[in-house]
Tab-separated table of C-alpha atoms in Angstrom:
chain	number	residue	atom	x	y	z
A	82	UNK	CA	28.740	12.988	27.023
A	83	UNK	CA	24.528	12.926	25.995
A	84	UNK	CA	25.984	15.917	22.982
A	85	UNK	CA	29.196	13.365	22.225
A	86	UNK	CA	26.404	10.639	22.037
A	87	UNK	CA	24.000	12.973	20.047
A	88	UNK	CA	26.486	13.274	17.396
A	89	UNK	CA	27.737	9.663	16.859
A	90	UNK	CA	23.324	9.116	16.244
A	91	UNK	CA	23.470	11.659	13.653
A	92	UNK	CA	26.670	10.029	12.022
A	93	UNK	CA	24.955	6.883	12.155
A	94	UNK	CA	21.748	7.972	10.684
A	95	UNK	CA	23.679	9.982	8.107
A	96	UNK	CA	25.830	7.114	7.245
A	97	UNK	CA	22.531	4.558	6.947
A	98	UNK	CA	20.909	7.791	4.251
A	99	UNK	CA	24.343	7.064	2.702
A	100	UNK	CA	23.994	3.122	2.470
A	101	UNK	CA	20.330	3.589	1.482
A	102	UNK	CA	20.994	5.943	-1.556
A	103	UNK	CA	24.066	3.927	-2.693
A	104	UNK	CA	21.670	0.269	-2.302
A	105	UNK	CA	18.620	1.841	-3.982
A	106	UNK	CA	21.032	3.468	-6.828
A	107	UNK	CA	21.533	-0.131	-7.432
A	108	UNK	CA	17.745	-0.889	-8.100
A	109	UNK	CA	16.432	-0.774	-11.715
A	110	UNK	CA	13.458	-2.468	-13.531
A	111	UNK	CA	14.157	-2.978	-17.560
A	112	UNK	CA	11.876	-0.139	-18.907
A	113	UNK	CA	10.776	1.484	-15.370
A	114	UNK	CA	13.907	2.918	-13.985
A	115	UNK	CA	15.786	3.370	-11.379
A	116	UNK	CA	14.978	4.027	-7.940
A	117	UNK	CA	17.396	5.999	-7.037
A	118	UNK	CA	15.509	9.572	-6.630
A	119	UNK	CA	16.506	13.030	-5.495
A	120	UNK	CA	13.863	12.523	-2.843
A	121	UNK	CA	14.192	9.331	-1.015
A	122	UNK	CA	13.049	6.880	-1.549
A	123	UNK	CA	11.275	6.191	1.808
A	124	UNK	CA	9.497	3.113	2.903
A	125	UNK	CA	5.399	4.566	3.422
A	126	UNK	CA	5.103	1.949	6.095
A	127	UNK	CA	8.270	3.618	8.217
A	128	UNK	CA	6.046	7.246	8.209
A	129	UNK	CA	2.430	6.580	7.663
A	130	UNK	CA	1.674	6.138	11.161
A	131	UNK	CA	3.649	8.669	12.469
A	132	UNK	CA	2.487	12.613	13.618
A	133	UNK	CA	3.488	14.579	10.382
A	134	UNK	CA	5.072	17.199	12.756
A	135	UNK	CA	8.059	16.062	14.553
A	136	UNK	CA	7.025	16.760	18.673
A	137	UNK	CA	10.295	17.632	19.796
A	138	UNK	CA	12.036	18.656	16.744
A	139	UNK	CA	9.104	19.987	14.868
A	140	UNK	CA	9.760	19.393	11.340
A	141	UNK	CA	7.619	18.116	9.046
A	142	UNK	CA	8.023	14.044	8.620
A	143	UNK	CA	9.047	13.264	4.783
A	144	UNK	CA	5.754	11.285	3.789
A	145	UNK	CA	4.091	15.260	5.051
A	146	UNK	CA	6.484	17.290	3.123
A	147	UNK	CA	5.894	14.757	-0.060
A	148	UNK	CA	1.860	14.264	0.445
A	149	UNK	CA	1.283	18.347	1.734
A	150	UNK	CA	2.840	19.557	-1.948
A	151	UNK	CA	1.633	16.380	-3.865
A	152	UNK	CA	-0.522	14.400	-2.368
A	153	UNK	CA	-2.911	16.163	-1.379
A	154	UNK	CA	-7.038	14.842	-1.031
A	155	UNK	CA	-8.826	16.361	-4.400
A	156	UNK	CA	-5.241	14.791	-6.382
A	157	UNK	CA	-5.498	11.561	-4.626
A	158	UNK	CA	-9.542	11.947	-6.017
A	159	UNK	CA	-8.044	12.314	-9.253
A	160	UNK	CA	-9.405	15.969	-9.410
A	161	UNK	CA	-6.893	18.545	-9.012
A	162	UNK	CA	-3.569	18.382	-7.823
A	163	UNK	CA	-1.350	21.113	-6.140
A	164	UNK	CA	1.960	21.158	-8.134
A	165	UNK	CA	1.545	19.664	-11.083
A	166	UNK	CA	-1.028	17.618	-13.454
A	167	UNK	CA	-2.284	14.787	-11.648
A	168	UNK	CA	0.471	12.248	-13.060
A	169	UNK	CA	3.216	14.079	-12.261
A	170	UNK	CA	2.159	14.241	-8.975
A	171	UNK	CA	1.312	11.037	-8.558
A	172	UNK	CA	4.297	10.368	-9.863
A	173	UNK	CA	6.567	12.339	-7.719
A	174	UNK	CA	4.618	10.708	-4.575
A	175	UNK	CA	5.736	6.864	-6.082
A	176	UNK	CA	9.255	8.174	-6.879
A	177	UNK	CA	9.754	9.139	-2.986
A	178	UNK	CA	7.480	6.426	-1.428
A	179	UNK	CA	7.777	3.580	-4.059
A	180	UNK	CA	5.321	1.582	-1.894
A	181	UNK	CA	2.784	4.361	-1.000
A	182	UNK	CA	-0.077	2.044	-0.810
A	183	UNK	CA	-2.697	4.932	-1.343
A	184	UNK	CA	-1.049	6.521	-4.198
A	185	UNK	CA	-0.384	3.200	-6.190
A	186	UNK	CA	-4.414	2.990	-5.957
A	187	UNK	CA	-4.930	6.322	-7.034
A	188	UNK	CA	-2.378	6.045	-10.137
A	189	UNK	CA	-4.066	2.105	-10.779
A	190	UNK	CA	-7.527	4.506	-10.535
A	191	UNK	CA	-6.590	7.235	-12.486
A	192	UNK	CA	-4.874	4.187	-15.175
A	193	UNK	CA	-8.431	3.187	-15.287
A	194	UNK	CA	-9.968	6.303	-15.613
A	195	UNK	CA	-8.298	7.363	-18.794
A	196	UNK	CA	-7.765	3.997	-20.144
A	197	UNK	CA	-4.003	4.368	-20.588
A	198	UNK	CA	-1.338	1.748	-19.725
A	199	UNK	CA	1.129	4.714	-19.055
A	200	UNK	CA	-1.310	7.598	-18.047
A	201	UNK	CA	-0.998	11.069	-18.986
A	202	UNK	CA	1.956	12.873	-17.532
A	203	UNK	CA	3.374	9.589	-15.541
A	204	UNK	CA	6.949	8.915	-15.787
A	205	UNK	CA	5.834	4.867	-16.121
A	206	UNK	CA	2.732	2.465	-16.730
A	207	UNK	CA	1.059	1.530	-13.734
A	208	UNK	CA	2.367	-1.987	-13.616
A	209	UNK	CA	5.736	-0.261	-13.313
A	210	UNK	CA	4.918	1.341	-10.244
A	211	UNK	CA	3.756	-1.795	-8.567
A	212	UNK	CA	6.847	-3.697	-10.218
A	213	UNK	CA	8.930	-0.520	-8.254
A	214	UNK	CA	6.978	-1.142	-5.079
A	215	UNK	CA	7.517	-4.557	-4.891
A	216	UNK	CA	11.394	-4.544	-5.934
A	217	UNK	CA	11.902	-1.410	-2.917
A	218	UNK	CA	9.968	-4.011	-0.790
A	219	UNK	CA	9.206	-7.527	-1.750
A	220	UNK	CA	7.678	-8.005	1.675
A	221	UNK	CA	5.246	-5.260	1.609
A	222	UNK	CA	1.880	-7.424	1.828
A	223	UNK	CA	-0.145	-4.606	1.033
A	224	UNK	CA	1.659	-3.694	-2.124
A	225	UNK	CA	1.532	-6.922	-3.483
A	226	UNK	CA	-1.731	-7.268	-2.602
A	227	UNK	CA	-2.987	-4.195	-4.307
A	228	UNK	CA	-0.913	-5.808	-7.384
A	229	UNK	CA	-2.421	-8.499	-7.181
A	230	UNK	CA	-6.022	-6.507	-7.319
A	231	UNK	CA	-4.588	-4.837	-10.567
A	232	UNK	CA	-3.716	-8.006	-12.453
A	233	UNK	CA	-6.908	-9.553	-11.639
A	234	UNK	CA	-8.526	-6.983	-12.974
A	235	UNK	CA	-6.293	-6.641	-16.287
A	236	UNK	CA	-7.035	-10.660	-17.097
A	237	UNK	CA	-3.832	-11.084	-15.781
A	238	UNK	CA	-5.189	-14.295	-13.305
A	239	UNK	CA	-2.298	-16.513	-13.885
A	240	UNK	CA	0.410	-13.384	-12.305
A	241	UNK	CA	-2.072	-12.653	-10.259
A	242	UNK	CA	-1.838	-15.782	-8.261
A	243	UNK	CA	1.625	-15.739	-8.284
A	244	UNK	CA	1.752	-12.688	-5.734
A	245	UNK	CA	-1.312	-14.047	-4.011
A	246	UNK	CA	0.477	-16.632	-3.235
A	247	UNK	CA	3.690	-14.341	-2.281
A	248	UNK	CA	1.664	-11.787	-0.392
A	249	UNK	CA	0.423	-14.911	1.684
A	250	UNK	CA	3.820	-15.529	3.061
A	251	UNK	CA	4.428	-11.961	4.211
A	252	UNK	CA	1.144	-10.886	5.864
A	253	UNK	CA	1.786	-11.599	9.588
A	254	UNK	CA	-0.394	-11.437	11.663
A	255	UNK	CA	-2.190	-7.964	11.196
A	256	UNK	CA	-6.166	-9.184	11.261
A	257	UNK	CA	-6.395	-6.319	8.496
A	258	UNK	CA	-4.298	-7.727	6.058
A	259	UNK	CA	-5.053	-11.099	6.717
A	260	UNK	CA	-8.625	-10.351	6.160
A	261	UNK	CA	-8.211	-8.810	3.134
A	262	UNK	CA	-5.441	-11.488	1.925
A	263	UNK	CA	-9.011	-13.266	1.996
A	264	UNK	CA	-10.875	-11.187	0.387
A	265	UNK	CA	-8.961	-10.953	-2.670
A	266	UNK	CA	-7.912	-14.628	-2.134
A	267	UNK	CA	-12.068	-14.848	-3.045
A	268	UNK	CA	-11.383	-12.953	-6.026
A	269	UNK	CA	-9.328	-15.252	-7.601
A	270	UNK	CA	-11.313	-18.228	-6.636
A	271	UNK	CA	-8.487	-19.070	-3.873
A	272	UNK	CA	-11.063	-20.229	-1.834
A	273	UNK	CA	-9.440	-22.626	0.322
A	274	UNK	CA	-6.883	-19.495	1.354
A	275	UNK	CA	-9.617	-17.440	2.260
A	276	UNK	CA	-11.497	-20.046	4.652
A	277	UNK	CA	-8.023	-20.131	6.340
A	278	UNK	CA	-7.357	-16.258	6.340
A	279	UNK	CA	-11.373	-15.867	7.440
A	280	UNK	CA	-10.493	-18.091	10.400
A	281	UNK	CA	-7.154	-16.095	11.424
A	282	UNK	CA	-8.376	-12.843	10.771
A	283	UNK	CA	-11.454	-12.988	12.791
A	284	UNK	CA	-9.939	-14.755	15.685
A	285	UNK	CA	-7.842	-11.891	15.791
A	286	UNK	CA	-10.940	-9.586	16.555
A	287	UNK	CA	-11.631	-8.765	12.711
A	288	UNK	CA	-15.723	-7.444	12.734
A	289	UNK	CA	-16.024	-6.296	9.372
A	290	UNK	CA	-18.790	-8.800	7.571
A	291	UNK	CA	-18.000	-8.852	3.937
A	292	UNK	CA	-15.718	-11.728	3.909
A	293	UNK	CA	-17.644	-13.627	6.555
A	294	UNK	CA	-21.341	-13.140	4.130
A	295	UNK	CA	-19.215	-13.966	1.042
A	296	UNK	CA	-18.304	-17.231	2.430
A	297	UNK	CA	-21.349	-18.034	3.829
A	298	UNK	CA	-23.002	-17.365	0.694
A	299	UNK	CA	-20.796	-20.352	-1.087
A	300	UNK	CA	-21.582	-22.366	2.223
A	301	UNK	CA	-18.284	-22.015	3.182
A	302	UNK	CA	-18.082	-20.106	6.803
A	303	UNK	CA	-15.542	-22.764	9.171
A	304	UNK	CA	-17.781	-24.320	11.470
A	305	UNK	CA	-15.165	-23.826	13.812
A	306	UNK	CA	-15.308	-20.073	13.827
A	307	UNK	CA	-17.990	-18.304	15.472
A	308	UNK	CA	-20.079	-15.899	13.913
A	309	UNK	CA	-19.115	-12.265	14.854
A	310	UNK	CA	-21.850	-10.183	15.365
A	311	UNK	CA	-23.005	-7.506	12.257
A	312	UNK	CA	-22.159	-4.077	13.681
A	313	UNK	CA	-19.989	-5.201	15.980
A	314	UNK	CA	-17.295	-2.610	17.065
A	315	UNK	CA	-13.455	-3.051	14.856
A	316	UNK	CA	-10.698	-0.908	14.516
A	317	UNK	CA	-10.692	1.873	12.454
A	318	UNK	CA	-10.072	1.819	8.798
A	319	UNK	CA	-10.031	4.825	6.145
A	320	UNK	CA	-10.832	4.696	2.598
A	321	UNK	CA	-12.231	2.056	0.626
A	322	UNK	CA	-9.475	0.715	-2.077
A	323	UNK	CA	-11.217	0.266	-4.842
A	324	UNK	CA	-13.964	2.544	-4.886
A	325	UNK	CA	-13.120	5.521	-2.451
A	326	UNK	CA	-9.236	5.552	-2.016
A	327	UNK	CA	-9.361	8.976	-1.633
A	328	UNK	CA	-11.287	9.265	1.485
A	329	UNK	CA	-9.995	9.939	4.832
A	330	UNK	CA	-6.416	7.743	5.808
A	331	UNK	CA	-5.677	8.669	9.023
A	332	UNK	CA	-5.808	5.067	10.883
A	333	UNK	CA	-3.080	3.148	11.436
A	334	UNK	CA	-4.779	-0.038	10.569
A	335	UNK	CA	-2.962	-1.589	7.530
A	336	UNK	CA	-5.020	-3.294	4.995
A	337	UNK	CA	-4.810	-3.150	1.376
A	338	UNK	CA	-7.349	-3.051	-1.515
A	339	UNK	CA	-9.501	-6.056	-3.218
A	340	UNK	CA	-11.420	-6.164	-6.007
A	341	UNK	CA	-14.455	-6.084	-4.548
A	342	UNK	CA	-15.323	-2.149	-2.891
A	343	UNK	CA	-15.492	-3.918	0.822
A	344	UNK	CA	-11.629	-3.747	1.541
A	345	UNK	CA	-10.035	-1.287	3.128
A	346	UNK	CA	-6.577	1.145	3.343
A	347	UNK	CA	-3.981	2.749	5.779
């Protein structure tokens, strides 16, 4: 019975890879492809959390197989990569994880760094990726969050506010991403959104102070909130998104990346 059982799972999760493929066959941008891949493509958020060694089973997750060969720390500091150039890579990691929310910084980064729409050796511009991300999963907060960091920063306010304003409706109640729903919320002069995601984040146990002294420095701190104290213990966070998205991303906080080098990643 528990092997007849075994095998109808396996049918069922082979039939659901099935499903997937067929569904994300259907998926294509104008001018950024399809997202159909021989790889994938996995959602980040399903993996990211989990141990990259299956316990029982003990094979490697996906997101370890992808990140071990091309994902690996110096490529994700735009240094050296293990398989190919550092856009190929990068690319390979965003054809198999559309919505890896550290990669999508690194390939916005390494945009940036070399001053290309499309840079060297990536399949797409970087607004394609984040146009992938976002049509794999339009609810991803963090995605659309980090897009909304890149548009900001291209002069792009008026789409920027656009997926503020969509991110907003997906970002539950995580105190990480509401927090930093404020912080970039600030960015854009959404100030109204981040007194209201300052005041849900931080009831929720948020310590970090950067949105707190950024509203208090426009006099705009709720009254109704109390002041957490500076230093105060928070959970753990990894890398910086927009100004060391290549350190350590172990935590399985989720927050995504501002403008401003205060915010932080998965």
């Amino acid at each position: 019975m528990q092997g007849r059982s075994r095998t109808a799972r396996q049918w069922l999760m082979a039939m659901a890879g099935v499903m997937l493929m067929a569904h994300s066959s259907a998926q294509t941008l104008a001018g950024c492809g399809s997202l159909a891949n021989n790889y994938g493509p996995h959602d980040y958020r399903d993996w990211k959390d989990l141990p990259p060694i299956d316990p029982v089973s003990k094979e490697m997750s996906p997101l370890q197989l992808v990140e071990g060969a091309h994902f690996i720390d110096t490529c994700e500091a735009l240094y050296r990569c293990k398989r190919g150039s550092i856009g190929s890579d990068l690319d390979y990691t965003l054809r198999a994880f559309p919505n890896h929310h550290r990669a999508l910084v690194a390939m916005m980064r390494y945009g940036e760094l070399t001053k290309k729409a499309q840079p060297p050796e990536a399949r797409y511009t970087v607004d394609c990726y984040f146009r992938r991300a976002l049509v794999w999963r339009p609810e991803d907060a963090i995605a659309r969050l980090l897009y909304t960091t890149y548009l900001n920063e291209n002069k792009r306010t008026a789409d920027a506010r656009v997926q503020l304003q969509e991110a907003a409706k997906h970002v539950g109640d995580n105190a990480f991403t509401i927090y930093n729903l404020g912080m970039v919320a600030l960015d854009l002069n959404e100030v109204d959104m981040a007194v209201d995601a300052a005041r849900r984040s931080y009831a929720a146990g948020m310590r970090h102070p950067a949105l707190r002294q950024r509203l208090q420095a426009m006099n705009r701190w709720p009254a109704d909130v109390d002041v957490p104290a500076d230093g105060a213990s928070a959970p753990a966070t990894s890398s910086s998104a927009s100004a060391s998205a290549s350190a350590s991303a172990s935590s399985s906080a989720s927050a995504p990346a501002s403008a401003s080098a205060t915010t932080k990643l998965p």
